[in-house]
Amino acid sequence: MFYHSGKLQYEVRVDTPDPVFAKHLQQAIGGVEGEIRVAMQYFFQAMGARGDAKYRDMLMMTATEELSHIEFLGHAVALNLQEAPLTAQEAAATDPVVGAIMGGINPRHILSSGLSAMPVNANGIPFDMSHVYATGNLAADMMANAMAEGSGRVLASRLYNMTDDKGMKDMLSFLIARDTMHQQQWLAVIEELGGMAASLPIPNSTPESSEASEHSYYFLNTSLDAPTPQGRWTDGPSLDGRSTFSARDKAEPMGQKPDLGRARTMSGAQTEQM
Amino acid sequence: MFYHSGKLQYEVRVDTPDPVFAKHLQQAIGGVEGEIRVAMQYFFQAMGARGDAKYRDMLMMTATEELSHIEFLGHAVALNLQEAPLTAQEAAATDPVVGAIMGGINPRHILSSGLSAMPVNANGIPFDMSHVYATGNLAADMMANAMAEGSGRVLASRLYNMTDDKGMKDMLSFLIARDTMHQQQWLAVIEELGGMAASLPIPNSTPESSEASEHSYYFLNTSLDAPTPQGRWTDGPSLDGRSTFSARDKAEPMGQKPDLGRARTMSGAQTEQM
Amino acid sequence: MFYHSGKLQYEVRVDTPDPVFAKHLQQAIGGVEGEIRVAMQYFFQAMGARGDAKYRDMLMMTATEELSHIEFLGHAVALNLQEAPLTAQEAAATDPVVGAIMGGINPRHILSSGLSAMPVNANGIPFDMSHVYATGNLAADMMANAMAEGSGRVLASRLYNMTDDKGMKDMLSFLIARDTMHQQQWLAVIEELGGMAASLPIPNSTPESSEASEHSYYFLNTSLDAPTPQGRWTDGPSLDGRSTFSARDKAEPMGQKPDLGRARTMSGAQTEQM
Amino acid sequence: MFYHSGKLQYEVRVDTPDPVFAKHLQQAIGGVEGEIRVAMQYFFQAMGARGDAKYRDMLMMTATEELSHIEFLGHAVALNLQEAPLTAQEAAATDPVVGAIMGGINPRHILSSGLSAMPVNANGIPFDMSHVYATGNLAADMMANAMAEGSGRVLASRLYNMTDDKGMKDMLSFLIARDTMHQQQWLAVIEELGGMAASLPIPNSTPESSEASEHSYYFLNTSLDAPTPQGRWTDGPSLDGRSTFSARDKAEPMGQKPDLGRARTMSGAQTEQM
Amino acid sequence: MFYHSGKLQYEVRVDTPDPVFAKHLQQAIGGVEGEIRVAMQYFFQAMGARGDAKYRDMLMMTATEELSHIEFLGHAVALNLQEAPLTAQEAAATDPVVGAIMGGINPRHILSSGLSAMPVNANGIPFDMSHVYATGNLAADMMANAMAEGSGRVLASRLYNMTDDKGMKDMLSFLIARDTMHQQQWLAVIEELGGMAASLPIPNSTPESSEASEHSYYFLNTSLDAPTPQGRWTDGPSLDGRSTFSARDKAEPMGQKPDLGRARTMSGAQTEQM
Amino acid sequence: MFYHSGKLQYEVRVDTPDPVFAKHLQQAIGGVEGEIRVAMQYFFQAMGARGDAKYRDMLMMTATEELSHIEFLGHAVALNLQEAPLTAQEAAATDPVVGAIMGGINPRHILSSGLSAMPVNANGIPFDMSHVYATGNLAADMMANAMAEGSGRVLASRLYNMTDDKGMKDMLSFLIARDTMHQQQWLAVIEELGGMAASLPIPNSTPESSEASEHSYYFLNTSLDAPTPQGRWTDGPSLDGRSTFSARDKAEPMGQKPDLGRARTMSGAQTEQM
């Protein structure tokens, strides 16, 4: 069950409201790299967690923290919109800076939300929950989470660069910090489970009889003219410790030429196909 | 530039066509765990690759392989649909097995595609390209790729379990094998770049001055009644080697109570809000 | 800032796991009538609330309660899936009941989530945040909330009818009860603001000079052959107390025949259009 | 069956074409607050109407009117686009006003539609029909309709403020007027059915035995530190006349700590979860 | 401006209600091959029509007819749902036919719409307006329309095959007939404009100087092992009468190897990419 | 099976990087008129092709070519973004041209992709695979393909007009040329199958007994006040050679007034509807 405190997790100050930056900040709320995504992802993973209960707790605790991130980011968006132009007169100033602002804002921040945050990204596209990855496999989920936090910290760093507002930089430096923790936190679970070697290949419960293992450890060069890129993936022990990497420098088809024959009558095809 | 050979990468046999399994297989084509996603993800990452060119080549080569996976899976779907009922007479058999089939197929396999594969998932939902993660950050992209292959191998394993058809099991065992390679291949890039310690936190190019590092290494317990789950993430050196993990057993707000004041006139709010 | 308790808001018991009912329950989580929608809608309205702070608090408190509803519904879905068939052998039983189950389940509950709840509706379609209505106008938002709770209680009532499981009926009776409170709670705000008469038309801050008020109070019959349906909307004082309802029994165009002339050169039209 | 007249329902004049305002106007066509939504919502509600036939007629008549609103708005968008820049030369004027225009237009108005209206919102996002609320419950549908018209009038008022064009202001004043009527028209149905008291809770046909009515009339304070907001919803008779409002100042979990146990073999989880 | 008559364009009879067929019929309402699509497509094309006004009129008249198709199809769906099971008792009959029905229906027909049509396809996916093709180019639009009607008639034919209900077969035979007319009607416009030769390539207004015409008339064989398929497209005059078809039996790259160099600092890439 | 060459199909040069044009170019990659669409459409049509195998080969070869188009367009987008502003300092230049650029770029090109192409359109909306039309009917598919190439050439022509960059104009002139070929190539298949007369109505395999042919050849005037537009579609032999076109100058309903009666108990309707 959830509870709420009236105060924000972190202080939000906006020294110079900037409605274009409000649009950009939306990516951190409703973008695929944003906070709605991780809040919901950890929440659904927690609800489906099977096995050691401590991972469930950990997921739910961080899901709860991410809800608080949505909250202070939402406040930051609203503060940046406080003085956005609401009328043709306000918007029509000949000042080129205002002109650029009008071109660069999300018009729905005026037309639809009334100067408030929306659950959308920087293009105004609503977040959709297909981005909530929760497989029921702990290692797959931990990778998904580390990935989400990695792309989240990339985004927060770019937002940090795109503003000169001291309040916003301070808030984003907190977000960058928490993303630092969170991306490592999920990888630490894998380390605790014995590390990558023990966890790979995901799922590590697939019986070996289900796998055509003669195809499991070679890099396939599908290029007609480029040499096989040499690296850790073409040489040395595989990361799961079960085999050795190699390369096939020239890919060859192993299957048949597909042929579906003629169409059945009553199938809605043209007569010539039947 | 792309080329094509008329033969499939891997042999596709369907001993007993099963239109319900055709619906399930669609998840491996158009699901978020499927092949369109990885083909397009690696393709777009390759197009945006900056830095050492060998990673670009590697991404493009595997993108090309994934296109071939779409192709043989698409053939498998069509073969499973070859004998699906096309008329009320065929569908109305009182045999309960037929009844279950009619209940369980994707009707659009009959109505829309004419017994062929579609770029949709097992619920019939078309794949959308928002799932193509390509950040311009090599490490973030490698994590995204390992994640995609992890969830892909989970899916392929479950599909393997859900069929008794020998041809399908053989094809899926190949898919499981390639997913084994691919998930390790992307992680091998990270190992080559110095391993996790050197790569974290992603992006490793964010200046330390952008980060409120006093918040970067503690796990935050946001629960009112559960103890902090102890583990690798609460103790020992952080995975980036820059600090030490700890825990805050009780989360406290650090920010203000948000207050947006009254609504501006002309903002479309109710008079009582102004 | 958000917090969490390890216990559910309400007890969840499933006497007879039913994976088809798990699919149906998803509508209450990820459907437009479901709990993710109201949780997020109240959350975003709270973040954008201007005017009397007590409405902000009220919105945030109920948003928090709705998060708890997602949580116990998610647990209910997982419990209903506990014994769903995972292999062809389990699924292929000739028992027609099993056949119907296989036809009726969401295959992604097996293939994608590993027997857990997903943020999707009963058709497997992920919730998208475009359904979070938050206009910045208090009365419009209260109507949106009452509507959401109305459709939510319709849904919960139908789900209640569709199950015989005592545990599920008990849980749903709680949901029906809370929907009773919530739909009235939002309408009570309107009553507190002076009632419908004072609140209408929404927004009540639009200056009368912005409105062609000669068109504001007649019902328009656009039918060629049906008489004007008589009712409260064709007679008596308007609900906003500003005028009297009437009807126009025959609609007439008041505008011009539209004409865009010929296409400009360089516009990509056919030559014949230019 | 539908018919059409060649003239518009209302006159459309554009004194000064403005391609940025064309983008904004799209919200009134293809936004969630727009005319496609209400046209389709009333149409589908009419098709599903059961009970007194006059509500079906009323819904269909207003659906028909809303189609006419799409039509004149579509003409307004096209007229605003008549002189939009089609070539690099036209667009590259150094005039900052032109620069802002180029930044602020929807490029698909040039690239995709050839200077015409599209069924999209102000962010260019196509309308999707998930926003057509039609529950089969008359009162729920009337609330949904009043809500749609409320947010529609908020939008029209904001658009009115955002333009200085006399023709556009005139057209929008008509739209504001019709939204005034429509939002009251749907609420008048509820009044006719005995008013809110008789209609609530929606659906009023749910047997009392389906409801855990001890939870039906208290406001739940889920905050850790904010007092219960006092108001009409915490005191006095409930709006359905069946009970009395009260408040629970401190929320307590009533359910268990969720536990799904260990994962089943063959479920695709990690071995450590089994 | 639109008007409505209370009667349907065509008689709808359902002799034996079939809720599974109701689900299938939805494809003709809300599918990409369905009536919402063509109604809206012709409507938006009409609103953007430039050039000879008769095409605008023609588009609007047929748009209006398609709205009437939605209406009688919607009634057909509701009639097929009239007796669908609403309770666990009704649904739990051990009759395998009922079992198949329960597996095969769209649960939202019960849970969300209350036994009425929805603006969704046979998978329950809401129609989205991105499928409304309206380019501002008359010939491109006519092709889009002929295509839509072609796929519509394929769908109607398949639905005709999938039912034994005489009333439904009668209604679908009318739909098949109108699709026959409509697909030819749009192609007749092209014939009137001088036929394909005069209309191609679309747009025929593109100056020849914009085209690298040495690449305009050869078929490109991109296969490594399949011979060039010979046909009308490799030989004889081009359909636009401007040149002669030929083939390039072996595709060769004409461009450079792409290289984006190293990442810029402050771009959020990994240090190793810079 | 697919292969790749390291070189692009066509040379890409960008003389003056322009991040706004990068946004526009995205329409040609991820728009409905773009290259992902045709690549996937031809690919899925090929996988489902039944009948003469040469059409399958032809489809797969051109699908492969379209993948190469995505590739060079993706490179063009990245080159146009090479110098886009990454920091507030770079973006805040008072130069109005820079202001317009900041207003007009897609912020996700900076925030999400790190100056690279994305699988989205010019509004930043990800491509979704519902636009892949593949019906299993050869003629319907050929029409869909000709339509896609027609709208694609319209788009490429408009993009050509919107840039002054010589390199971009050269690349687009190649795209225009290939679209010229492709739109004719698909129509040439229809010509080879006997031409339009033999192919229409699509599907030509629908038995005449399935069609109410008395309704197959008249144009229906649904207007109340506009005369029937006269043209090839109202007079002369039908394009399928089976009948003669005519017109019904006044549309009349042929069906009943719809009536669903009262709602069933337990259906979730209001009591007043039952």
PDB file of C-alpha atoms in Angstrom, chain A residues 35-140:
ATOM      1  CA  GLU A  35      10.510   8.373 -14.646  1.00  0.00           C
ATOM      2  CA  ILE A  36       7.007   7.077 -15.383  1.00  0.00           C
ATOM      3  CA  ARG A  37       8.644   4.216 -17.168  1.00  0.00           C
ATOM      4  CA  VAL A  38      10.954   3.177 -14.374  1.00  0.00           C
ATOM      5  CA  ALA A  39       8.340   3.729 -11.665  1.00  0.00           C
ATOM      6  CA  MET A  40       5.904   1.445 -13.458  1.00  0.00           C
ATOM      7  CA  GLN A  41       8.555  -1.030 -14.546  1.00  0.00           C
ATOM      8  CA  TYR A  42       9.836  -1.635 -11.033  1.00  0.00           C
ATOM      9  CA  PHE A  43       6.261  -1.689  -9.698  1.00  0.00           C
ATOM     10  CA  PHE A  44       5.126  -4.384 -12.120  1.00  0.00           C
ATOM     11  CA  GLN A  45       8.323  -6.372 -11.663  1.00  0.00           C
ATOM     12  CA  ALA A  46       7.760  -6.263  -7.902  1.00  0.00           C
ATOM     13  CA  MET A  47       4.180  -7.447  -8.272  1.00  0.00           C
ATOM     14  CA  GLY A  48       5.393 -10.414 -10.341  1.00  0.00           C
ATOM     15  CA  ALA A  49       8.485 -11.216  -8.311  1.00  0.00           C
ATOM     16  CA  ARG A  50       8.936 -14.871  -7.454  1.00  0.00           C
ATOM     17  CA  GLY A  51      11.821 -16.309  -5.450  1.00  0.00           C
ATOM     18  CA  ASP A  52      13.788 -14.486  -2.733  1.00  0.00           C
ATOM     19  CA  ALA A  53      11.448 -11.828  -1.320  1.00  0.00           C
ATOM     20  CA  LYS A  54      14.183  -9.274  -0.814  1.00  0.00           C
ATOM     21  CA  TYR A  55      14.271  -8.517  -4.528  1.00  0.00           C
ATOM     22  CA  ARG A  56      10.579  -7.800  -4.436  1.00  0.00           C
ATOM     23  CA  ASP A  57      11.077  -5.369  -1.582  1.00  0.00           C
ATOM     24  CA  MET A  58      13.994  -3.709  -3.310  1.00  0.00           C
ATOM     25  CA  LEU A  59      11.999  -3.268  -6.500  1.00  0.00           C
ATOM     26  CA  MET A  60       9.028  -1.802  -4.691  1.00  0.00           C
ATOM     27  CA  MET A  61      11.151   0.605  -2.684  1.00  0.00           C
ATOM     28  CA  THR A  62      12.820   2.013  -5.764  1.00  0.00           C
ATOM     29  CA  ALA A  63       9.510   2.105  -7.663  1.00  0.00           C
ATOM     30  CA  THR A  64       8.265   4.289  -4.840  1.00  0.00           C
ATOM     31  CA  GLU A  65      11.301   6.551  -5.112  1.00  0.00           C
ATOM     32  CA  GLU A  66      10.712   6.960  -8.847  1.00  0.00           C
ATOM     33  CA  LEU A  67       7.146   8.117  -8.205  1.00  0.00           C
ATOM     34  CA  SER A  68       8.698  10.896  -6.158  1.00  0.00           C
ATOM     35  CA  HIS A  69      10.945  11.777  -9.077  1.00  0.00           C
ATOM     36  CA  ILE A  70       7.917  12.184 -11.338  1.00  0.00           C
ATOM     37  CA  GLU A  71       6.521  14.505  -8.710  1.00  0.00           C
ATOM     38  CA  PHE A  72       9.402  16.936  -8.469  1.00  0.00           C
ATOM     39  CA  LEU A  73       9.953  16.917 -12.220  1.00  0.00           C
ATOM     40  CA  GLY A  74       6.282  17.701 -12.691  1.00  0.00           C
ATOM     41  CA  HIS A  75       6.657  20.653 -10.382  1.00  0.00           C
ATOM     42  CA  ALA A  76       9.710  21.815 -12.329  1.00  0.00           C
ATOM     43  CA  VAL A  77       7.756  21.741 -15.586  1.00  0.00           C
ATOM     44  CA  ALA A  78       4.934  23.816 -14.099  1.00  0.00           C
ATOM     45  CA  LEU A  79       7.353  26.378 -12.690  1.00  0.00           C
ATOM     46  CA  ASN A  80       9.029  26.739 -16.073  1.00  0.00           C
ATOM     47  CA  LEU A  81       5.624  27.382 -17.641  1.00  0.00           C
ATOM     48  CA  GLN A  82       4.454  29.979 -15.113  1.00  0.00           C
ATOM     49  CA  GLU A  83       4.932  32.930 -17.464  1.00  0.00           C
ATOM     50  CA  ALA A  84       4.336  31.337 -20.857  1.00  0.00           C
ATOM     51  CA  PRO A  85       2.308  33.507 -23.249  1.00  0.00           C
ATOM     52  CA  LEU A  86      -1.434  32.866 -23.093  1.00  0.00           C
ATOM     53  CA  THR A  87      -2.698  35.392 -25.614  1.00  0.00           C
ATOM     54  CA  ALA A  88      -1.896  36.511 -29.113  1.00  0.00           C
ATOM     55  CA  GLN A  89      -0.693  39.800 -27.701  1.00  0.00           C
ATOM     56  CA  GLU A  90       1.772  38.157 -25.381  1.00  0.00           C
ATOM     57  CA  ALA A  91       2.950  35.816 -28.101  1.00  0.00           C
ATOM     58  CA  ALA A  92       3.260  38.332 -30.915  1.00  0.00           C
ATOM     59  CA  ALA A  93       6.112  40.328 -29.479  1.00  0.00           C
ATOM     60  CA  THR A  94       8.530  41.084 -32.287  1.00  0.00           C
ATOM     61  CA  ASP A  95      11.459  40.140 -30.076  1.00  0.00           C
ATOM     62  CA  PRO A  96      13.122  37.234 -31.879  1.00  0.00           C
ATOM     63  CA  VAL A  97      13.733  35.470 -28.604  1.00  0.00           C
ATOM     64  CA  VAL A  98      10.009  35.412 -27.966  1.00  0.00           C
ATOM     65  CA  GLY A  99       9.486  34.253 -31.520  1.00  0.00           C
ATOM     66  CA  ALA A 100      11.793  31.333 -31.001  1.00  0.00           C
ATOM     67  CA  ILE A 101      10.047  30.542 -27.750  1.00  0.00           C
ATOM     68  CA  MET A 102       6.673  30.426 -29.428  1.00  0.00           C
ATOM     69  CA  GLY A 103       8.078  28.164 -32.102  1.00  0.00           C
ATOM     70  CA  GLY A 104       9.699  25.882 -29.593  1.00  0.00           C
ATOM     71  CA  ILE A 105       7.109  25.358 -26.894  1.00  0.00           C
ATOM     72  CA  ASN A 106       4.672  22.505 -26.758  1.00  0.00           C
ATOM     73  CA  PRO A 107       1.363  24.234 -27.616  1.00  0.00           C
ATOM     74  CA  ARG A 108      -0.528  21.707 -25.536  1.00  0.00           C
ATOM     75  CA  HIS A 109       1.188  23.098 -22.441  1.00  0.00           C
ATOM     76  CA  ILE A 110      -1.055  26.108 -23.088  1.00  0.00           C
ATOM     77  CA  LEU A 111      -4.029  24.579 -24.871  1.00  0.00           C
ATOM     78  CA  SER A 112      -4.496  21.314 -22.991  1.00  0.00           C
ATOM     79  CA  SER A 113      -2.829  21.322 -19.590  1.00  0.00           C
ATOM     80  CA  GLY A 114      -3.061  24.982 -18.628  1.00  0.00           C
ATOM     81  CA  LEU A 115       0.661  25.459 -17.880  1.00  0.00           C
ATOM     82  CA  SER A 116       1.235  22.140 -16.137  1.00  0.00           C
ATOM     83  CA  ALA A 117       3.190  18.955 -16.682  1.00  0.00           C
ATOM     84  CA  MET A 118       1.741  16.216 -18.841  1.00  0.00           C
ATOM     85  CA  PRO A 119       2.556  12.493 -19.017  1.00  0.00           C
ATOM     86  CA  VAL A 120       4.167  12.966 -22.424  1.00  0.00           C
ATOM     87  CA  ASN A 121       7.659  13.164 -23.885  1.00  0.00           C
ATOM     88  CA  ALA A 122       9.463  16.108 -25.459  1.00  0.00           C
ATOM     89  CA  ASN A 123       7.503  15.603 -28.692  1.00  0.00           C
ATOM     90  CA  GLY A 124       4.210  15.637 -26.794  1.00  0.00           C
ATOM     91  CA  ILE A 125       3.702  11.898 -27.271  1.00  0.00           C
ATOM     92  CA  PRO A 126       1.958  10.266 -24.316  1.00  0.00           C
ATOM     93  CA  PHE A 127       3.902   7.530 -22.569  1.00  0.00           C
ATOM     94  CA  ASP A 128       2.570   4.104 -23.326  1.00  0.00           C
ATOM     95  CA  MET A 129       2.961   1.171 -21.022  1.00  0.00           C
ATOM     96  CA  SER A 130       4.357  -1.206 -23.626  1.00  0.00           C
ATOM     97  CA  HIS A 131       7.697   0.095 -22.385  1.00  0.00           C
ATOM     98  CA  VAL A 132       7.225  -1.509 -18.999  1.00  0.00           C
ATOM     99  CA  TYR A 133       9.482  -4.539 -19.270  1.00  0.00           C
ATOM    100  CA  ALA A 134       8.724  -7.200 -16.698  1.00  0.00           C
ATOM    101  CA  THR A 135       9.466 -10.730 -17.820  1.00  0.00           C
ATOM    102  CA  GLY A 136       9.221 -12.758 -14.659  1.00  0.00           C
ATOM    103  CA  ASN A 137      12.914 -13.524 -15.080  1.00  0.00           C
ATOM    104  CA  LEU A 138      15.012 -11.771 -12.474  1.00  0.00           C
ATOM    105  CA  ALA A 139      18.188 -11.419 -14.506  1.00  0.00           C
ATOM    106  CA  ALA A 140      16.374 -10.223 -17.630  1.00  0.00           C
TER     107      ALA A 140
END
